[in-house]
PDB file of C-alpha atoms and ligand atoms in Angstrom:
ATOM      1  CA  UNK U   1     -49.754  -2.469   3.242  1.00 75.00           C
ATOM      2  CA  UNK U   2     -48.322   1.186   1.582  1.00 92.00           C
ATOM      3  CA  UNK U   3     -48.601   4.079   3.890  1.00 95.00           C
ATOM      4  CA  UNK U   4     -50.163   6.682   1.534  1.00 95.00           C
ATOM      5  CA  UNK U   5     -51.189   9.291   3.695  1.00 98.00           C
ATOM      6  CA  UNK U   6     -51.025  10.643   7.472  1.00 98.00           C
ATOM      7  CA  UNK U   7     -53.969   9.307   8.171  1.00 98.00           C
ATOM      8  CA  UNK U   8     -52.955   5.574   6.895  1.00 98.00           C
ATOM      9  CA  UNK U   9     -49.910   6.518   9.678  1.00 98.00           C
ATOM     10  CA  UNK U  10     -52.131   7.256  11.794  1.00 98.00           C
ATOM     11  CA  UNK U  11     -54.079   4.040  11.537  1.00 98.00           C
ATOM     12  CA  UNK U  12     -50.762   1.986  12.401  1.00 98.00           C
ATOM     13  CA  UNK U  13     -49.823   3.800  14.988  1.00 98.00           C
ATOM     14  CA  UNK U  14     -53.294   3.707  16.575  1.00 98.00           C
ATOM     15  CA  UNK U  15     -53.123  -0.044  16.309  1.00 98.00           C
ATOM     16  CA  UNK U  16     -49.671  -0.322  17.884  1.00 98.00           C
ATOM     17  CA  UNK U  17     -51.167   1.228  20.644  1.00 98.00           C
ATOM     18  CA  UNK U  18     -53.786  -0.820  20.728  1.00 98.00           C
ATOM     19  CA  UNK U  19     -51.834  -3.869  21.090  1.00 98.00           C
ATOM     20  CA  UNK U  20     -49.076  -1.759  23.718  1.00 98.00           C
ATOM     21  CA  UNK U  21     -51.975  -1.220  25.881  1.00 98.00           C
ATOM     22  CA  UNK U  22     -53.345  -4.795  26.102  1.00 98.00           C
ATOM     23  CA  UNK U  23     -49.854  -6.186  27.011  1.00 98.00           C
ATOM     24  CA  UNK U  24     -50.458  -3.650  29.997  1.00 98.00           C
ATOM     25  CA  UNK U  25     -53.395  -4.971  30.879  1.00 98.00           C
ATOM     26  CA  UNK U  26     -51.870  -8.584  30.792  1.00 98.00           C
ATOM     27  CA  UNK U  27     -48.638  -7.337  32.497  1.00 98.00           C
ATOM     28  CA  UNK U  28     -50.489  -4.942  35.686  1.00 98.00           C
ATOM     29  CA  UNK U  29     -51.950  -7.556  37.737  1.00 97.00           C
ATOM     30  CA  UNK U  30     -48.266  -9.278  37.829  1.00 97.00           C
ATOM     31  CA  UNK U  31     -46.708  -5.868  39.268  1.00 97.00           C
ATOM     32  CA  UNK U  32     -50.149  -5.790  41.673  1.00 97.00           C
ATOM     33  CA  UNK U  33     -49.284  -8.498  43.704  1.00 97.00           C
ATOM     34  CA  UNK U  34     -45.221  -7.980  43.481  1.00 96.00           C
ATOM     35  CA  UNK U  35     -45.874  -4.676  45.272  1.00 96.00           C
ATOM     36  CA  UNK U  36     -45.019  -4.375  48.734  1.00 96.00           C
ATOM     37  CA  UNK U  37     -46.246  -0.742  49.349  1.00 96.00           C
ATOM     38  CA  UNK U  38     -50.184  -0.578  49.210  1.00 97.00           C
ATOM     39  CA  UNK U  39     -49.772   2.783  48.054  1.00 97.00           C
ATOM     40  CA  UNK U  40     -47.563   1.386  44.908  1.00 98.00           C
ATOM     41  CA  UNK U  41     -50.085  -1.459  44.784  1.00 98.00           C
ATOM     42  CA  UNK U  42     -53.146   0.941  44.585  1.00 98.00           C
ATOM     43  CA  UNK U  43     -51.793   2.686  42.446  1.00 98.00           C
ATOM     44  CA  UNK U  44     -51.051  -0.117  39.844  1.00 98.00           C
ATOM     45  CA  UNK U  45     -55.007  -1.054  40.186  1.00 98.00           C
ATOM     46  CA  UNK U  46     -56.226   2.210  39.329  1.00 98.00           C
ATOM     47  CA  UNK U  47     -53.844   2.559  36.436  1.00 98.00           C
ATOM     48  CA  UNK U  48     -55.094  -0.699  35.304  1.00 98.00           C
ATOM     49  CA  UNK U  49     -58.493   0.243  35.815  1.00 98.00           C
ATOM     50  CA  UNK U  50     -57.553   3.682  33.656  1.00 98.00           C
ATOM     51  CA  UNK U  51     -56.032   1.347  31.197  1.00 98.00           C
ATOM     52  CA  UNK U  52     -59.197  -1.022  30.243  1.00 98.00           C
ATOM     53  CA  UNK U  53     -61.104   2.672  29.756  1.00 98.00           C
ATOM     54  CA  UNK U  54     -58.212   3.481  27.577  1.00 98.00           C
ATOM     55  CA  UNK U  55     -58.508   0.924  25.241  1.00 98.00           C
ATOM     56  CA  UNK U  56     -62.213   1.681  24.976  1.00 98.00           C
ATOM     57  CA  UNK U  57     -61.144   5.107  23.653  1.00 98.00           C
ATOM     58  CA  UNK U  58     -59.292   3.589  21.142  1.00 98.00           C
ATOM     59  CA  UNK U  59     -61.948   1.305  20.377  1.00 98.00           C
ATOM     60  CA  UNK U  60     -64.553   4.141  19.792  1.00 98.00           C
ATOM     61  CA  UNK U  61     -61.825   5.558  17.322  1.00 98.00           C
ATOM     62  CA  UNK U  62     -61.243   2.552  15.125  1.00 98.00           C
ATOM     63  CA  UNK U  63     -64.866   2.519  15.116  1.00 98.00           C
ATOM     64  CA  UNK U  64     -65.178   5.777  13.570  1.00 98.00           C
ATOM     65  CA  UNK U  65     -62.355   5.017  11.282  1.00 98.00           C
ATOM     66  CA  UNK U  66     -64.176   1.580  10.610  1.00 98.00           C
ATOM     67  CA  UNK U  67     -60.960   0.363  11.020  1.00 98.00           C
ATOM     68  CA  UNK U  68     -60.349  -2.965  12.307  1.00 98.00           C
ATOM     69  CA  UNK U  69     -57.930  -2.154  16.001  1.00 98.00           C
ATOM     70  CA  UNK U  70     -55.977  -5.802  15.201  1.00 97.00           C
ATOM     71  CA  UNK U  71     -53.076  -5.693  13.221  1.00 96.00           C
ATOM     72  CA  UNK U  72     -49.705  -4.510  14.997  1.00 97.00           C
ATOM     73  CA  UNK U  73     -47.688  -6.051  17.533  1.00 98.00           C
ATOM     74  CA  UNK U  74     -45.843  -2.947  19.085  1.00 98.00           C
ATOM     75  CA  UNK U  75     -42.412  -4.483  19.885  1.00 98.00           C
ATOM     76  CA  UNK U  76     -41.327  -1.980  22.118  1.00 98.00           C
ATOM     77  CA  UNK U  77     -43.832  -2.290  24.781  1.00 98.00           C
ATOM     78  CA  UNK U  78     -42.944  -6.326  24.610  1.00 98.00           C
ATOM     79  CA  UNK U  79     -39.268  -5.381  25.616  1.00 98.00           C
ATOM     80  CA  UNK U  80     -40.226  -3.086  28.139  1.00 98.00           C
ATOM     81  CA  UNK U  81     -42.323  -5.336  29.376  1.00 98.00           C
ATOM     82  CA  UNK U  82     -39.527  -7.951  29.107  1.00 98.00           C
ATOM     83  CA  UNK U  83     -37.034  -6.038  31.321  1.00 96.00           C
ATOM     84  CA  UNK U  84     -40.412  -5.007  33.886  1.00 96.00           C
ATOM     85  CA  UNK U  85     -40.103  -9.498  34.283  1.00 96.00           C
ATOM     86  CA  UNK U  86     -36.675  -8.960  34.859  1.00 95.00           C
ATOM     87  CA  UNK U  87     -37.010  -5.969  37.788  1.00 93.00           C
ATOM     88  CA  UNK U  88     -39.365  -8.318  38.923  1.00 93.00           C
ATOM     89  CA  UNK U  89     -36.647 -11.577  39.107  1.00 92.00           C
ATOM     90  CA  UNK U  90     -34.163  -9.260  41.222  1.00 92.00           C
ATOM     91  CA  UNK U  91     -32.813 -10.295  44.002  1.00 90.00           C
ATOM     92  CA  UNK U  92     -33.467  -7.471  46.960  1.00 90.00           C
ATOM     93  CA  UNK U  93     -33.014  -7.889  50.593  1.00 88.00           C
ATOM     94  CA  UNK U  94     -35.259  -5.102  50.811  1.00 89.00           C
ATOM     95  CA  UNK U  95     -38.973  -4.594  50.040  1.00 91.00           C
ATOM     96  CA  UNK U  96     -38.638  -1.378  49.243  1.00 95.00           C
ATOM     97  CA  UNK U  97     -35.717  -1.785  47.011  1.00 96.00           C
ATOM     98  CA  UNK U  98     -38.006  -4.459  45.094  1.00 96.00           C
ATOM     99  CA  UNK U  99     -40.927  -1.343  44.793  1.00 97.00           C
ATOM    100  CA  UNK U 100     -37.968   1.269  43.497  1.00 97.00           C
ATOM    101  CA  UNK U 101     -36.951  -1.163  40.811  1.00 97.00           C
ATOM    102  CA  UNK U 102     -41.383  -1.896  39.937  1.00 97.00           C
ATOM    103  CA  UNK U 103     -41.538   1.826  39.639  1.00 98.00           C
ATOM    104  CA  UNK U 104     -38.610   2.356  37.492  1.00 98.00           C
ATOM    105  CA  UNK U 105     -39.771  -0.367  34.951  1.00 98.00           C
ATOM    106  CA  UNK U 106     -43.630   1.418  35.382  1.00 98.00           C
ATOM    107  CA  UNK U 107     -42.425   4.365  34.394  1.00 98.00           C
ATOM    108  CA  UNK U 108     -40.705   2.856  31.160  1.00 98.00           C
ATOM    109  CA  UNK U 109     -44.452   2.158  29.815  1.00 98.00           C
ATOM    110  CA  UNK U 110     -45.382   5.291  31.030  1.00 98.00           C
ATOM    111  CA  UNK U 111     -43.057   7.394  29.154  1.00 98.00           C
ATOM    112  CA  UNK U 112     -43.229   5.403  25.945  1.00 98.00           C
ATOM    113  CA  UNK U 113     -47.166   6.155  25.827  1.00 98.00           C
ATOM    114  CA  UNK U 114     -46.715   9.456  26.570  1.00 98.00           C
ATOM    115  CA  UNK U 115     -44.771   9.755  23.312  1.00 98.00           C
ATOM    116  CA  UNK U 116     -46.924   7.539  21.068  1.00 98.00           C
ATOM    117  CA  UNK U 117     -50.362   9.211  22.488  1.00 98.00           C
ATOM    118  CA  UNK U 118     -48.629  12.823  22.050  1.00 98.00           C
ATOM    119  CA  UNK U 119     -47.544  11.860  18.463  1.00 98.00           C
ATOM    120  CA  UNK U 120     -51.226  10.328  17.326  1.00 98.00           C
ATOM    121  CA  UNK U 121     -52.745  13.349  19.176  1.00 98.00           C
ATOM    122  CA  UNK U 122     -51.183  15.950  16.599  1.00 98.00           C
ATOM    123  CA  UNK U 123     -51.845  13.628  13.678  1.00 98.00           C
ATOM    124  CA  UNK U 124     -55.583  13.920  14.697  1.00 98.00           C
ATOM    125  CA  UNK U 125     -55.516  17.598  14.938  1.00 98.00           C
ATOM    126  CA  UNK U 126     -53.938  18.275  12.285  1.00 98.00           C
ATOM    127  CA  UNK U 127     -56.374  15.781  10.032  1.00 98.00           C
ATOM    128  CA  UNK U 128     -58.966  17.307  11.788  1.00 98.00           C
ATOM    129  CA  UNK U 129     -60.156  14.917  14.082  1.00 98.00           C
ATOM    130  CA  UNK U 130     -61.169  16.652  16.849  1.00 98.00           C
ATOM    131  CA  UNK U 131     -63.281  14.073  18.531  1.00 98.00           C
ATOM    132  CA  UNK U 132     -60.269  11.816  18.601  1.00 98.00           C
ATOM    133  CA  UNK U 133     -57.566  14.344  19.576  1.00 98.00           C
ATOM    134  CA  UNK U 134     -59.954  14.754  22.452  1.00 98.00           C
ATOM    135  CA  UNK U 135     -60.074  11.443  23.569  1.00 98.00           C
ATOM    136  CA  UNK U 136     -56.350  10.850  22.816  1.00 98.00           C
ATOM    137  CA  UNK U 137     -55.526  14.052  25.318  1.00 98.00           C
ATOM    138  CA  UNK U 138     -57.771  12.773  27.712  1.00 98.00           C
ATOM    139  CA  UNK U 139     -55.466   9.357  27.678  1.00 98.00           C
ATOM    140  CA  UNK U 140     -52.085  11.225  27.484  1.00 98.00           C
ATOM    141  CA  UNK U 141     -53.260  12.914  31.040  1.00 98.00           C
ATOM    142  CA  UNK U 142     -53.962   9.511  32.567  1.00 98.00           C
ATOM    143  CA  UNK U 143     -50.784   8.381  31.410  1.00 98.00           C
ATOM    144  CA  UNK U 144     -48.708  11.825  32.549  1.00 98.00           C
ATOM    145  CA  UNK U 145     -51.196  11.500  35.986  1.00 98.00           C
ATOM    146  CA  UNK U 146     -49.801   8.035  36.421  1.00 98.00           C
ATOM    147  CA  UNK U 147     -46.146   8.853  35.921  1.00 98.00           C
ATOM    148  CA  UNK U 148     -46.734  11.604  38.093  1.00 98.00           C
ATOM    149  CA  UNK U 149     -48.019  10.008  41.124  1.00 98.00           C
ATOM    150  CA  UNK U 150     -45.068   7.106  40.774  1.00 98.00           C
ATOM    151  CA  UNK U 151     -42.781   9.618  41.104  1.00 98.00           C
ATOM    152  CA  UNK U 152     -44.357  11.217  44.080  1.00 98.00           C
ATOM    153  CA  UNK U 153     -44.427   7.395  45.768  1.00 98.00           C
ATOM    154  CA  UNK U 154     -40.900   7.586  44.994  1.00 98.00           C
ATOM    155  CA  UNK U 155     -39.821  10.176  46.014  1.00 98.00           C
ATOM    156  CA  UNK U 156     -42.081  10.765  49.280  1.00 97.00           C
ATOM    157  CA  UNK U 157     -41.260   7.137  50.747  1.00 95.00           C
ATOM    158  CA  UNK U 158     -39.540   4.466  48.777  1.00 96.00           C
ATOM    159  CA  UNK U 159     -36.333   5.457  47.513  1.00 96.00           C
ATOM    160  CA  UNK U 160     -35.953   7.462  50.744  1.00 96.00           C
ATOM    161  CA  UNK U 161     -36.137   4.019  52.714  1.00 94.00           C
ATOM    162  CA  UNK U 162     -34.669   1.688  49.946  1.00 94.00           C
ATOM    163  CA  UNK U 163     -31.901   4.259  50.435  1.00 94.00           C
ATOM    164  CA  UNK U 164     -31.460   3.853  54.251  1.00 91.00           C
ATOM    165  CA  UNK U 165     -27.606   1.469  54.544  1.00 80.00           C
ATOM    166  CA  UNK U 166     -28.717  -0.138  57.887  1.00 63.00           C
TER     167      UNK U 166
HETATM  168 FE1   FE Z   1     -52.142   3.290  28.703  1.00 51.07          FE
HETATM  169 ZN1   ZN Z   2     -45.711   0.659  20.483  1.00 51.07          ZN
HETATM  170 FE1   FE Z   3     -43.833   0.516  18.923  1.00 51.07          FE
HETATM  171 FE1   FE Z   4     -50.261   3.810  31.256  1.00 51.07          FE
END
């Protein structure tokens, strides 16, 4: 199909999105249970819990566009995904060497909605979508919150002991 307009861009990327997010739903209950930390592991069931609410965000807005949400297979979430299997497969001595490597590949996804969800954001605002924008802001915080609080894990307890030599 022709692009013709920002808002026919705006469409697409909505429905990459769509289809990023539901590979994260499929992906989050895998890095659940490989999570030694119950901190790390709580906070990959609240994300996912965040995550289902965020694809009924984007479901309210394809319903507003009457836009079907099917359509786009966002490759770059599958190869993030992809090398999140292959932190997984490492071989660690350590637990919390395992938990560095989940967060690093969590904080892939995280970063790469933060730019898709701060890129549709603008295109609603500046078509005028205000309802959306809201909802897409509201999403881009979740997303920002969860990046946040893997640092903090991070940096508060599991690289400090992934980094101990004995
Ligand atoms: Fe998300
Ligand atoms: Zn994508
Ligand atoms: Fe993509
Ligand atoms: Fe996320």
């Amino acid at each position: 199909m022709k692009l013709q307009s920002l808002h026919d861009l705006y469409v697409r990327e909505l429905k990459d999105l769509y289809n990023a997010e539901n590979q994260i739903i499929k992906a989050l209950p895998k890095m659940v249970k490989a999570a030694t930390s119950p901190e790390l592991e709580r906070a990959f069931e609240e994300h996912l819990q965040a995550t289902r609410q965020q694809v009924e965000r984007l479901e309210r807005i394809f319903q507003r566009l009457d836009e079907s949400p099917r359509g786009a297979k966002c490759k770059a979430m599958e190869g993030i995904l992809d090398e999140g299997d292959e932190m997984m497969d490492l071989d660690t001595t350590r637990d919390t060497v395992s938990d560095a490597a989940l967060i690093s590949a969590a904080q892939r996804v995280e970063h790469y909605e933060m730019a898709v969800y701060g890129t549709v954001r603008t295109y609603a605002r500046q078509l005028g979508y205000q309802e959306d924008a809201r909802l897409l802001q509201e999403t881009l915080n979740e997303e920002g919150e969860a990046d946040k609080k893997l640092t903090g894990i991070a940096e508060s307890r599991v690289n400090v002991e992934a980094s101990r030599t004995a």
